[in-house]
Coordinates of C-alpha atoms and ligand atoms in Angstrom, one line a residue:
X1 CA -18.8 9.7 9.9
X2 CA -17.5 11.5 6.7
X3 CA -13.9 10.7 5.7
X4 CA -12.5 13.3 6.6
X5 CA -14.1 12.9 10.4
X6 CA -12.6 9.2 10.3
X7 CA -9.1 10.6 9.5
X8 CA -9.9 12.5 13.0
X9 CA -11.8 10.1 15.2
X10 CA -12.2 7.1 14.2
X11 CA -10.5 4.2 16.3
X12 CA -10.1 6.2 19.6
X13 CA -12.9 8.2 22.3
X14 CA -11.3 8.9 24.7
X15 CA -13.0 7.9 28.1
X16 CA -14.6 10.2 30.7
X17 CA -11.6 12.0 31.8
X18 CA -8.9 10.5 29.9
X19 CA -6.4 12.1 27.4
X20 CA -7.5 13.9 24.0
X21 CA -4.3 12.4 22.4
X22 CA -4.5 8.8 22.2
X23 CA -1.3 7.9 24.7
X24 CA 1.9 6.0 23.9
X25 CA 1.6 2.8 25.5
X26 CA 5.2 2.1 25.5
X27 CA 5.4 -1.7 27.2
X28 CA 6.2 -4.6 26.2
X29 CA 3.9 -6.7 28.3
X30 CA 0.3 -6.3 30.1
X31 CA -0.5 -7.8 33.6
X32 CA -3.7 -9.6 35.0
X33 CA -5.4 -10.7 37.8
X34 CA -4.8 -14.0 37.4
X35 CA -3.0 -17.7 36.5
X36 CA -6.7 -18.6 34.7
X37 CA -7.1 -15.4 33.2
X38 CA -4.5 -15.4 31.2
X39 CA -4.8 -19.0 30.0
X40 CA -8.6 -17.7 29.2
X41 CA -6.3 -15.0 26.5
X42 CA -4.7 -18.4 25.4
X43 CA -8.2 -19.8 23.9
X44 CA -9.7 -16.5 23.0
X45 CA -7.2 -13.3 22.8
X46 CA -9.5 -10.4 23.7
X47 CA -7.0 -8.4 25.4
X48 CA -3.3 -7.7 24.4
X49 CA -0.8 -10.2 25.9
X50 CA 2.3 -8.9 24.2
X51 CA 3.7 -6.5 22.0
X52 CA 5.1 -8.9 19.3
X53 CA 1.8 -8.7 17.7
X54 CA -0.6 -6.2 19.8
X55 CA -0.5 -3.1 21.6
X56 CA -3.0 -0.6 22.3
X57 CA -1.4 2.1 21.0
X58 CA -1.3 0.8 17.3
X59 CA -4.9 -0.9 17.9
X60 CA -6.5 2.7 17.6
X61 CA -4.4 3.1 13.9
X62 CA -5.4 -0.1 13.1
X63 CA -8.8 0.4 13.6
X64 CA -8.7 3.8 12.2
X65 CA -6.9 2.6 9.1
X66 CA -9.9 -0.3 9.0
X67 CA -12.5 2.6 9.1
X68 CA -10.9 4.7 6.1
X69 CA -11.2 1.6 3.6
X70 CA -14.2 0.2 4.4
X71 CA -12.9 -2.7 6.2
X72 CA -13.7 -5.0 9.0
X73 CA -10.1 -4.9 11.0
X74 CA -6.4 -4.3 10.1
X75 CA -3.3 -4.7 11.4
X76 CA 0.1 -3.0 11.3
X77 CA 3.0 -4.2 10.3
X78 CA 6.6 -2.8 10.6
X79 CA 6.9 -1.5 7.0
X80 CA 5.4 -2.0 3.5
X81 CA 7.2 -4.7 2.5
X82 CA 6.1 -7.4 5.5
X83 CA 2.7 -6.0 4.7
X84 CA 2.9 -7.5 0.9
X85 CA 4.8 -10.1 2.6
X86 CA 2.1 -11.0 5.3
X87 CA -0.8 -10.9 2.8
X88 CA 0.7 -13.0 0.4
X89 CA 2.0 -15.6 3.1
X90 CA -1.5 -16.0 5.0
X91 CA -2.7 -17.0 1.8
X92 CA 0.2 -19.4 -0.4
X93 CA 2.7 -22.2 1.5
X94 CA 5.3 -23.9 -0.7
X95 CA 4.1 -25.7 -3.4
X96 CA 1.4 -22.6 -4.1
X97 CA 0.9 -20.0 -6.8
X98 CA -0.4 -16.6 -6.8
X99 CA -0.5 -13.7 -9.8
X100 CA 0.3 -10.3 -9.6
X101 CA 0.4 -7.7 -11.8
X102 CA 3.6 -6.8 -13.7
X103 CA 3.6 -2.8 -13.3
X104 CA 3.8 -2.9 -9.2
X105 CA 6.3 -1.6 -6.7
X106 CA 9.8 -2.6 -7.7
X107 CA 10.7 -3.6 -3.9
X108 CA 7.2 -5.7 -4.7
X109 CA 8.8 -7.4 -7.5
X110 CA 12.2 -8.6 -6.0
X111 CA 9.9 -10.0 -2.9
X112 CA 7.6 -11.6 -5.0
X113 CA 10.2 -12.7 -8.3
X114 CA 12.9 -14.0 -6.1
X115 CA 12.4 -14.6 -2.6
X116 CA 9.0 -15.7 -2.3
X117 CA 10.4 -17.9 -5.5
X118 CA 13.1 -19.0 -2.5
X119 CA 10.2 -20.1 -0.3
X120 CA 8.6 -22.2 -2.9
X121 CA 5.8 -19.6 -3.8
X122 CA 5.6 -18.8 -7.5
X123 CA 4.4 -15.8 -8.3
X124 CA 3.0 -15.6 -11.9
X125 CA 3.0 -12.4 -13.3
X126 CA 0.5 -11.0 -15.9
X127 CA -0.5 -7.8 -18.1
X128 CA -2.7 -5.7 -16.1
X129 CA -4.1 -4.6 -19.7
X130 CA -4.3 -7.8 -20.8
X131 CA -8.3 -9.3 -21.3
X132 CA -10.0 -11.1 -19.3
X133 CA -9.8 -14.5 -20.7
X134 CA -6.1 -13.8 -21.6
X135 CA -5.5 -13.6 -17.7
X136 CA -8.0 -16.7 -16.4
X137 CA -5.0 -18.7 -18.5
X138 CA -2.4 -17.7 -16.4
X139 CA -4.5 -19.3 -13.3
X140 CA -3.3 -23.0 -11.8
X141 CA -5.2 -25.3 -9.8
X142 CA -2.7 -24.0 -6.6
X143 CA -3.4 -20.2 -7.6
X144 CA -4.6 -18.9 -4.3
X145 CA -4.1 -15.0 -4.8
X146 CA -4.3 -12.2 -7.2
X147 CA -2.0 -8.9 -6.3
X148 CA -2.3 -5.5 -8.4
X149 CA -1.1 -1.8 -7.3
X150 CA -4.0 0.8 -7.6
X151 CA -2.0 3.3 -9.0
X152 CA 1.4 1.5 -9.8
X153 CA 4.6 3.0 -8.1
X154 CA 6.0 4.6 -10.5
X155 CA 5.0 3.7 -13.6
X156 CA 1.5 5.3 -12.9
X157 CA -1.0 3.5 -14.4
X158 CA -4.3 3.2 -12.7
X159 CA -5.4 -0.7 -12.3
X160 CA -8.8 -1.2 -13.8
X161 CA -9.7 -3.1 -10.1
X162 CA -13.3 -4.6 -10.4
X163 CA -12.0 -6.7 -13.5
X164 CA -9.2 -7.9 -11.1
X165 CA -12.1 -8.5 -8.9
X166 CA -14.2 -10.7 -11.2
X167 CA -11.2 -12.6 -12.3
X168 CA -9.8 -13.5 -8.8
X169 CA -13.4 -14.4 -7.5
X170 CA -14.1 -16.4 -10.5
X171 CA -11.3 -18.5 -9.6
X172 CA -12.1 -18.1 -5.9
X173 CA -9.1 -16.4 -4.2
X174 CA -9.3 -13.1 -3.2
X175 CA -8.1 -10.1 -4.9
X176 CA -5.1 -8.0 -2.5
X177 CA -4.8 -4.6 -3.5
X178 CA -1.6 -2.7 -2.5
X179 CA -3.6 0.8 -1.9
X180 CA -0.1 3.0 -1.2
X181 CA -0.2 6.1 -3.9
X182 CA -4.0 7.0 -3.6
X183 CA -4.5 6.4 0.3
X184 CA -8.3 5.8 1.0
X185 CA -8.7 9.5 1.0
X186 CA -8.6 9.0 -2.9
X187 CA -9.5 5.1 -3.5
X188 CA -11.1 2.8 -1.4
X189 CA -10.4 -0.5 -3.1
X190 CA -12.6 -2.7 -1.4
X191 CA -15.6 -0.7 -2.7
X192 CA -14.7 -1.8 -6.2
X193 CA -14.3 -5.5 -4.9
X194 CA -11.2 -6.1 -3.2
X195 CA -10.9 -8.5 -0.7
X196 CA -7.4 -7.3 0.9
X197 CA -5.8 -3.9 1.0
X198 CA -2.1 -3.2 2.1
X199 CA 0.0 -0.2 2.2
X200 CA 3.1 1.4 2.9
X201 CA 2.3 3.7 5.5
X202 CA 5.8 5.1 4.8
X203 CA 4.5 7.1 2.2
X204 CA 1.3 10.0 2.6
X205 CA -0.2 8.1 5.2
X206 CA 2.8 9.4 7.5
X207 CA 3.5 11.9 4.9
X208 CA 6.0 13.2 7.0
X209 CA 9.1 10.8 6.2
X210 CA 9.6 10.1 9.8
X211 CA 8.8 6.2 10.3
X212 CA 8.6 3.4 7.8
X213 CA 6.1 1.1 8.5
X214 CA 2.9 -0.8 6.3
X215 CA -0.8 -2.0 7.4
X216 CA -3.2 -5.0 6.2
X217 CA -7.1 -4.3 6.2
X218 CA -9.1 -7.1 5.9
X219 CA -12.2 -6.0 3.4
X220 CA -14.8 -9.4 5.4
X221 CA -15.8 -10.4 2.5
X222 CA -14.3 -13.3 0.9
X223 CA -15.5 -16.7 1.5
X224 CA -12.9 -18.3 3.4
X225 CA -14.9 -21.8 3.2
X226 CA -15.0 -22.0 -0.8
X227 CA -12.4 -25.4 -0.9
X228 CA -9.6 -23.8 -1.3
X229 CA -8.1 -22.5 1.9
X230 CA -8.0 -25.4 4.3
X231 CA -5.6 -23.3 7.0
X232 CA -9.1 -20.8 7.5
X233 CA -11.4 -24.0 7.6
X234 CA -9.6 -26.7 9.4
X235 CA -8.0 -26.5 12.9
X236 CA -4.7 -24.9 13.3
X237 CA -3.0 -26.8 15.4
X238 CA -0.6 -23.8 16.2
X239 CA -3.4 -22.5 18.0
X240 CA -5.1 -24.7 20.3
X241 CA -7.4 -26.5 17.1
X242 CA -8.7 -22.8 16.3
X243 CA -10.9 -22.6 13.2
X244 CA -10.4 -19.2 12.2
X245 CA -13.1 -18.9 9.5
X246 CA -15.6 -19.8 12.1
X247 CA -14.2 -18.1 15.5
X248 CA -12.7 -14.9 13.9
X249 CA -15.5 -14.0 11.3
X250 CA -16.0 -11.8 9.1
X251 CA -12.2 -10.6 10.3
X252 CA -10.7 -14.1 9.6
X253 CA -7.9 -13.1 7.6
X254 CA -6.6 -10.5 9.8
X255 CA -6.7 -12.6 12.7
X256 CA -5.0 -15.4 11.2
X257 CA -2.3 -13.2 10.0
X258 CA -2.3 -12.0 13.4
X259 CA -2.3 -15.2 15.4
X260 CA 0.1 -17.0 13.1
X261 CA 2.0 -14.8 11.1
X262 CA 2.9 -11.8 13.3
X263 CA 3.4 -14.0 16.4
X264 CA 5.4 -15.8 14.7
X265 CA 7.6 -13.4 12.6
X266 CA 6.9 -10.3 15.0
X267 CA 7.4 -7.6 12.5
X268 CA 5.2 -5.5 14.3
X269 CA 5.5 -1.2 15.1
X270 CA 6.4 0.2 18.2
X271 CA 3.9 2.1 19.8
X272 CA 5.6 5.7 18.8
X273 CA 5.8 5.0 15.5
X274 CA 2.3 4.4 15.4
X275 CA 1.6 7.0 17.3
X276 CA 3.9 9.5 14.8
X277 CA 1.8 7.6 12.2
X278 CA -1.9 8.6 13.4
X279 CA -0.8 12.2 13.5
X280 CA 0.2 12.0 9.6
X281 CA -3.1 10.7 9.5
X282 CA -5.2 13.2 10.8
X283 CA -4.1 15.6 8.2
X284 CA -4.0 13.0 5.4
X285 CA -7.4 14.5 3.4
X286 CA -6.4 18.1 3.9
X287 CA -2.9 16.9 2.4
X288 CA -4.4 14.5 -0.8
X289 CA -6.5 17.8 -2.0
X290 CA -3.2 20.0 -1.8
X291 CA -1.0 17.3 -3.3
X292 CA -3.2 16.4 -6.4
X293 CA -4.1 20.4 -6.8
X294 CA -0.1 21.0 -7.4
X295 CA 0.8 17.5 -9.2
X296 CA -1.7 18.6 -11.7
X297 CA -0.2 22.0 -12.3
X298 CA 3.3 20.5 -12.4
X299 CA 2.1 17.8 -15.0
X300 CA 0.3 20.6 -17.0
X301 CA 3.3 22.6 -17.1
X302 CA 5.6 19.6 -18.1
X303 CA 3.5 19.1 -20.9
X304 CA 4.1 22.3 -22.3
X305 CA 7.7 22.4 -22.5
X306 CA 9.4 21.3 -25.8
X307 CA 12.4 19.6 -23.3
X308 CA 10.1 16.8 -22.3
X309 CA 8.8 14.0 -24.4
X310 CA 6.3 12.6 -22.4
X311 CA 4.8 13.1 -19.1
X312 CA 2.5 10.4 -17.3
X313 CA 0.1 11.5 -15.1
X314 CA -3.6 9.6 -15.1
X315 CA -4.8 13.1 -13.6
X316 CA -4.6 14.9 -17.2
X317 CA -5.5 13.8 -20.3
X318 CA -2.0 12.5 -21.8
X319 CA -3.7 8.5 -22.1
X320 CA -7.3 8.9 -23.1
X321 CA -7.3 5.0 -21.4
X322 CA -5.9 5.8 -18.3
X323 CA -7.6 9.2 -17.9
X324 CA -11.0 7.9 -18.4
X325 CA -10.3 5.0 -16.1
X326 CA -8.9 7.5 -13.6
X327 CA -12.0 9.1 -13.4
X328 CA -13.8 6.2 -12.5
X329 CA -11.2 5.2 -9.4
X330 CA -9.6 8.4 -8.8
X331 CA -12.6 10.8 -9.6
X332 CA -10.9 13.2 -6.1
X333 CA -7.1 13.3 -7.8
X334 CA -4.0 11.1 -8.5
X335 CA -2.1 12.0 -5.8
X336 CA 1.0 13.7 -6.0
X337 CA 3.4 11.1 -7.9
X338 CA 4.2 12.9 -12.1
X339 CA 7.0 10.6 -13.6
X340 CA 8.0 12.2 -17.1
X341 CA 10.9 11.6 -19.3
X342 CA 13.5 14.4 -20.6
X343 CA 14.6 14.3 -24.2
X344 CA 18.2 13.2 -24.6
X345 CA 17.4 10.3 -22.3
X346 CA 19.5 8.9 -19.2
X347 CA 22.4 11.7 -19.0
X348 CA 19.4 14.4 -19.6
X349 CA 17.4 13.2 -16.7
X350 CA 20.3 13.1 -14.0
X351 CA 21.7 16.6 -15.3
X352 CA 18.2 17.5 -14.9
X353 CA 18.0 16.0 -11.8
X354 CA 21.1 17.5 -10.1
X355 CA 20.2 20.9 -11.2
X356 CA 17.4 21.1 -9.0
X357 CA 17.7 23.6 -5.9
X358 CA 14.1 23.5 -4.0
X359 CA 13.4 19.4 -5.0
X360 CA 16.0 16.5 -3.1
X361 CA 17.1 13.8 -4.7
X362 CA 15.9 11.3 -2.1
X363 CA 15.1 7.8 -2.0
X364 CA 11.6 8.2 -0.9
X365 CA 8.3 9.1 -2.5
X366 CA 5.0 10.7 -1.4
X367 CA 6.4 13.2 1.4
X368 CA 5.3 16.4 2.1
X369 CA 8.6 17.8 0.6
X370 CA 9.0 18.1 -3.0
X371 CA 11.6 15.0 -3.8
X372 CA 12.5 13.8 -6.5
X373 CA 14.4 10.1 -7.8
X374 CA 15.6 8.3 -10.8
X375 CA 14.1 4.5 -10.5
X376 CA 15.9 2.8 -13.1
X377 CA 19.4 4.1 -11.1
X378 CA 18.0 3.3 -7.7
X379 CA 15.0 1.5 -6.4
X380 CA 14.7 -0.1 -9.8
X381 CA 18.4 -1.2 -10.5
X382 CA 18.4 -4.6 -10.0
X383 CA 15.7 -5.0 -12.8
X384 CA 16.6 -6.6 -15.7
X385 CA 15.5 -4.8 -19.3
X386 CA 12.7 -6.6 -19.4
X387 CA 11.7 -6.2 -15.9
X388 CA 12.0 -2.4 -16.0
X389 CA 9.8 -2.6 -19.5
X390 CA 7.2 -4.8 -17.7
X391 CA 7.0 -2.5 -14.7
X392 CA 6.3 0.6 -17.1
X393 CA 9.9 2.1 -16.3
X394 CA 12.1 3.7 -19.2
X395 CA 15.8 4.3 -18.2
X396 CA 15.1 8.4 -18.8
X397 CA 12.4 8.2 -16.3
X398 CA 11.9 11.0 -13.7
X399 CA 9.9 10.1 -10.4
X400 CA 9.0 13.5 -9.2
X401 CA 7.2 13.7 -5.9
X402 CA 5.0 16.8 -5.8
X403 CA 4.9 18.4 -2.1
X404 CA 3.0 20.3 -0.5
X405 CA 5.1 23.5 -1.4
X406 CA 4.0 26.8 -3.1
X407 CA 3.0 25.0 -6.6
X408 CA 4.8 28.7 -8.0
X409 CA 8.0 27.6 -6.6
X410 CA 8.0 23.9 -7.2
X411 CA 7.3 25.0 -10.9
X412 CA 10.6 27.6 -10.8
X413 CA 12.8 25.4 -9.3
X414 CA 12.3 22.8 -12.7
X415 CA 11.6 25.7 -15.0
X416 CA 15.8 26.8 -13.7
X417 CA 17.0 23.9 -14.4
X418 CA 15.0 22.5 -17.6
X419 CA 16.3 26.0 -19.4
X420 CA 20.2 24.5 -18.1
X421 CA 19.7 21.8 -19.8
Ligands
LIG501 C1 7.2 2.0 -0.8 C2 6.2 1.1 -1.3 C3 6.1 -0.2 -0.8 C4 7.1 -0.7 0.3 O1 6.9 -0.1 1.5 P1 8.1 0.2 2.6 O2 7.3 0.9 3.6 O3 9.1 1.0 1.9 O4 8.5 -1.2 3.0 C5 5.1 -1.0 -1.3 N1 4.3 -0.6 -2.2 C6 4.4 0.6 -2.7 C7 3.4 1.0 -3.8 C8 5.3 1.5 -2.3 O5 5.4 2.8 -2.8

């Protein structure tokens, strides 16, 4: 199946007779036949027991979600953030490192910076532009993870992934790609090496700003018995001596994260959210084209008014480095996401801001609305200076979320308030 066929199809056929729509399975809990049975689901789960960390319902999106990036299995998770979580804690225990790159997610950088720091995880942050040998130095002997944003949120630059690839894998962890902005519609990470892709569903995935929620695909590639993950090699006592890397190949990560993680912290969806979320889905490649179609005439008209001083989008050629290397990862469109900044800095950008009739000032990103935000006021406040310089993020920035409005109107409704300015 084509992509767009996948976005359609792919994790549910419905069965002789049975419903087009894949059903709600709203319970908690599943019944069988027998004492033995369900001691069987003990040593070997192939059916769901309970709804902490399975459910049929949100099987089908996982396993649509799987089918979109190339991977071998996913699962849900209740939002973005446990899925960053989740990724990072299947991999590091107290005592471990990982690196990430410094323009990602701001919500990333407080869960990675602090608490994970609370946990005993450090998480060593490093240029994304930075070369190659510059960021093997950063690596420890108890490194076990390298994190990066595809396109970061919302500093916009485009992560140049299959170095990130080399480096992780010649320091044998696997590389965990947080695929949110570009959706698999526009990037499929694990084609240019990654090993782990998470996402906030919350954003176009859903598209709809109805339900947060987050996933983890597991790409099946990474080599789980290298020396340096004993938890995927030895028996987890947890689970009945279970050696994952053996018994859940090639989807050993995702069942790990399953059997341990999930059961254990139970941020899992309910079955109508992921039922809300495979509807987003469905649309989600007849919604990329539209959104980078309009973001590009937005960023192209930004660029041509003498109130702005800079507009950042990797879909026009403002950075010849990030436009060339957009092409390569993004060659279908960089989503929807323009940031620019107004001349006359922070007081500019908020008059600008709340002059705007058709775009909300919202804190959300990537709907099907037109919204709009100021990061270093709002998701980004608690970052220091340096933070918000490391994470690409000047204090006149403008996060504007192209929708999937008339591109005319979208344009009129920041032409009005630019000329109040
Ligand atoms: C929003 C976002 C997250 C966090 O997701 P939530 O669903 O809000 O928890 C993580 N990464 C990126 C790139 C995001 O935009």
């Amino acid at each position: 199946m084509k992509i767009e066929t996948k976005c359609l199809h792919a994790g549910y056929k419905p069965e002789n007779g049975g419903p087009r729509v894949m059903p709600i399975v709203q319970s908690t809990t599943y019944v069988f036949d027998s004492t033995e049975h369900i001691g069987e689901l003990f040593d070997m789960p192939t059916a769901h027991m309970y709804s902490r960390f399975s459910n049929p319902t949100v099987e089908v999106v996982e396993k649509k979600i799987a089918e979109l990036e190339g991977g071998v299995a996913a699962m849900c998770t209740s939002s973005g953030q446990a899925a960053s979580l989740l990724s990072i804690l299947n991999l590091c225990h107290s005592g471990d490192s990982f690196i990430a790159a410094s323009e990602i997610y701001g919500g990333t950088v407080n869960l990675f910076a602090y608490t994970l720091k609370k946990l005993g995880i450090e998480c060593i942050f490093v240029n994304p532009e930075a070369d190659e040998e510059e960021i093997m130095k950063a690596f420890k002997p108890n490194t076990k993870a390298v994190f990066g944003e595809t396109l970061a949120n919302p500093a916009l630059t485009v992560l140049d992934i299959e170095k990130f690839a080399r480096i992780a894998h010649a320091n044998n962890v696997p590389l965990i790609i947080d695929n949110t902005f570009p959706t698999p519609i526009l990037c499929r990470p694990i084609e240019h090496g990654a090993d782990i892709v998470v996402h906030s569903t919350t954003k176009y995935m859903d598209g709809h700003a109805l339900q947060v929620g987050g996933v983890i695909v597991d790409a099946g590639t990474f080599d789980w018995k290298c020396g340096k993950f004993p938890e995927f090699t030895e028996p987890d006592e947890s689970y009945h001596g279970v050696v994952y890397a053996d018994f859940a190949a090639p989807a050993a990560f995702i069942t790990k994260a399953r059997m341990q993680l999930m059961r254990d912290f139970g941020c899992y969806p309910a079955a109508h959210s992921a039922f809300l979320l495979n509807l987003g889905l469905e649309t989600l490649h007849v919604r990329m084209k539209r959104y980078c179609e309009n973001a590009t005439k937005v960023a192209e008209f930004l660029s041509k008014s003498d109130k702005i001083e800079k507009v950042v989008y990797p879909g026009i050629n403002a950075d010849p480095v990030m436009y060339e290397r957009a092409k390569k990862y993004l060659p279908d469109g960089c989503a929807g996401v323009v940031t620019f900044f107004i001349k006359g800095g922070k007081n500019a950008a908020v008059k600008f801001m709340d002059g705007l009739k058709l775009a909300s000032n919202e804190v959300h990103v990537a709907d099907i609305r037109t919204c709009v935000l100021h990061p270093a006021s709002a998701t980004h406040r608690q970052l220091t200076d340096e933070q918000l310089v490391a994470a690409g993020i000047n204090p006149g920035l403008i996060r504007f979320s192209v929708g999937l409005e008339n591109v005319e109107d979208i344009i009129a409704d920041i032409d009005q308030s630019l000329k109040n300015l």
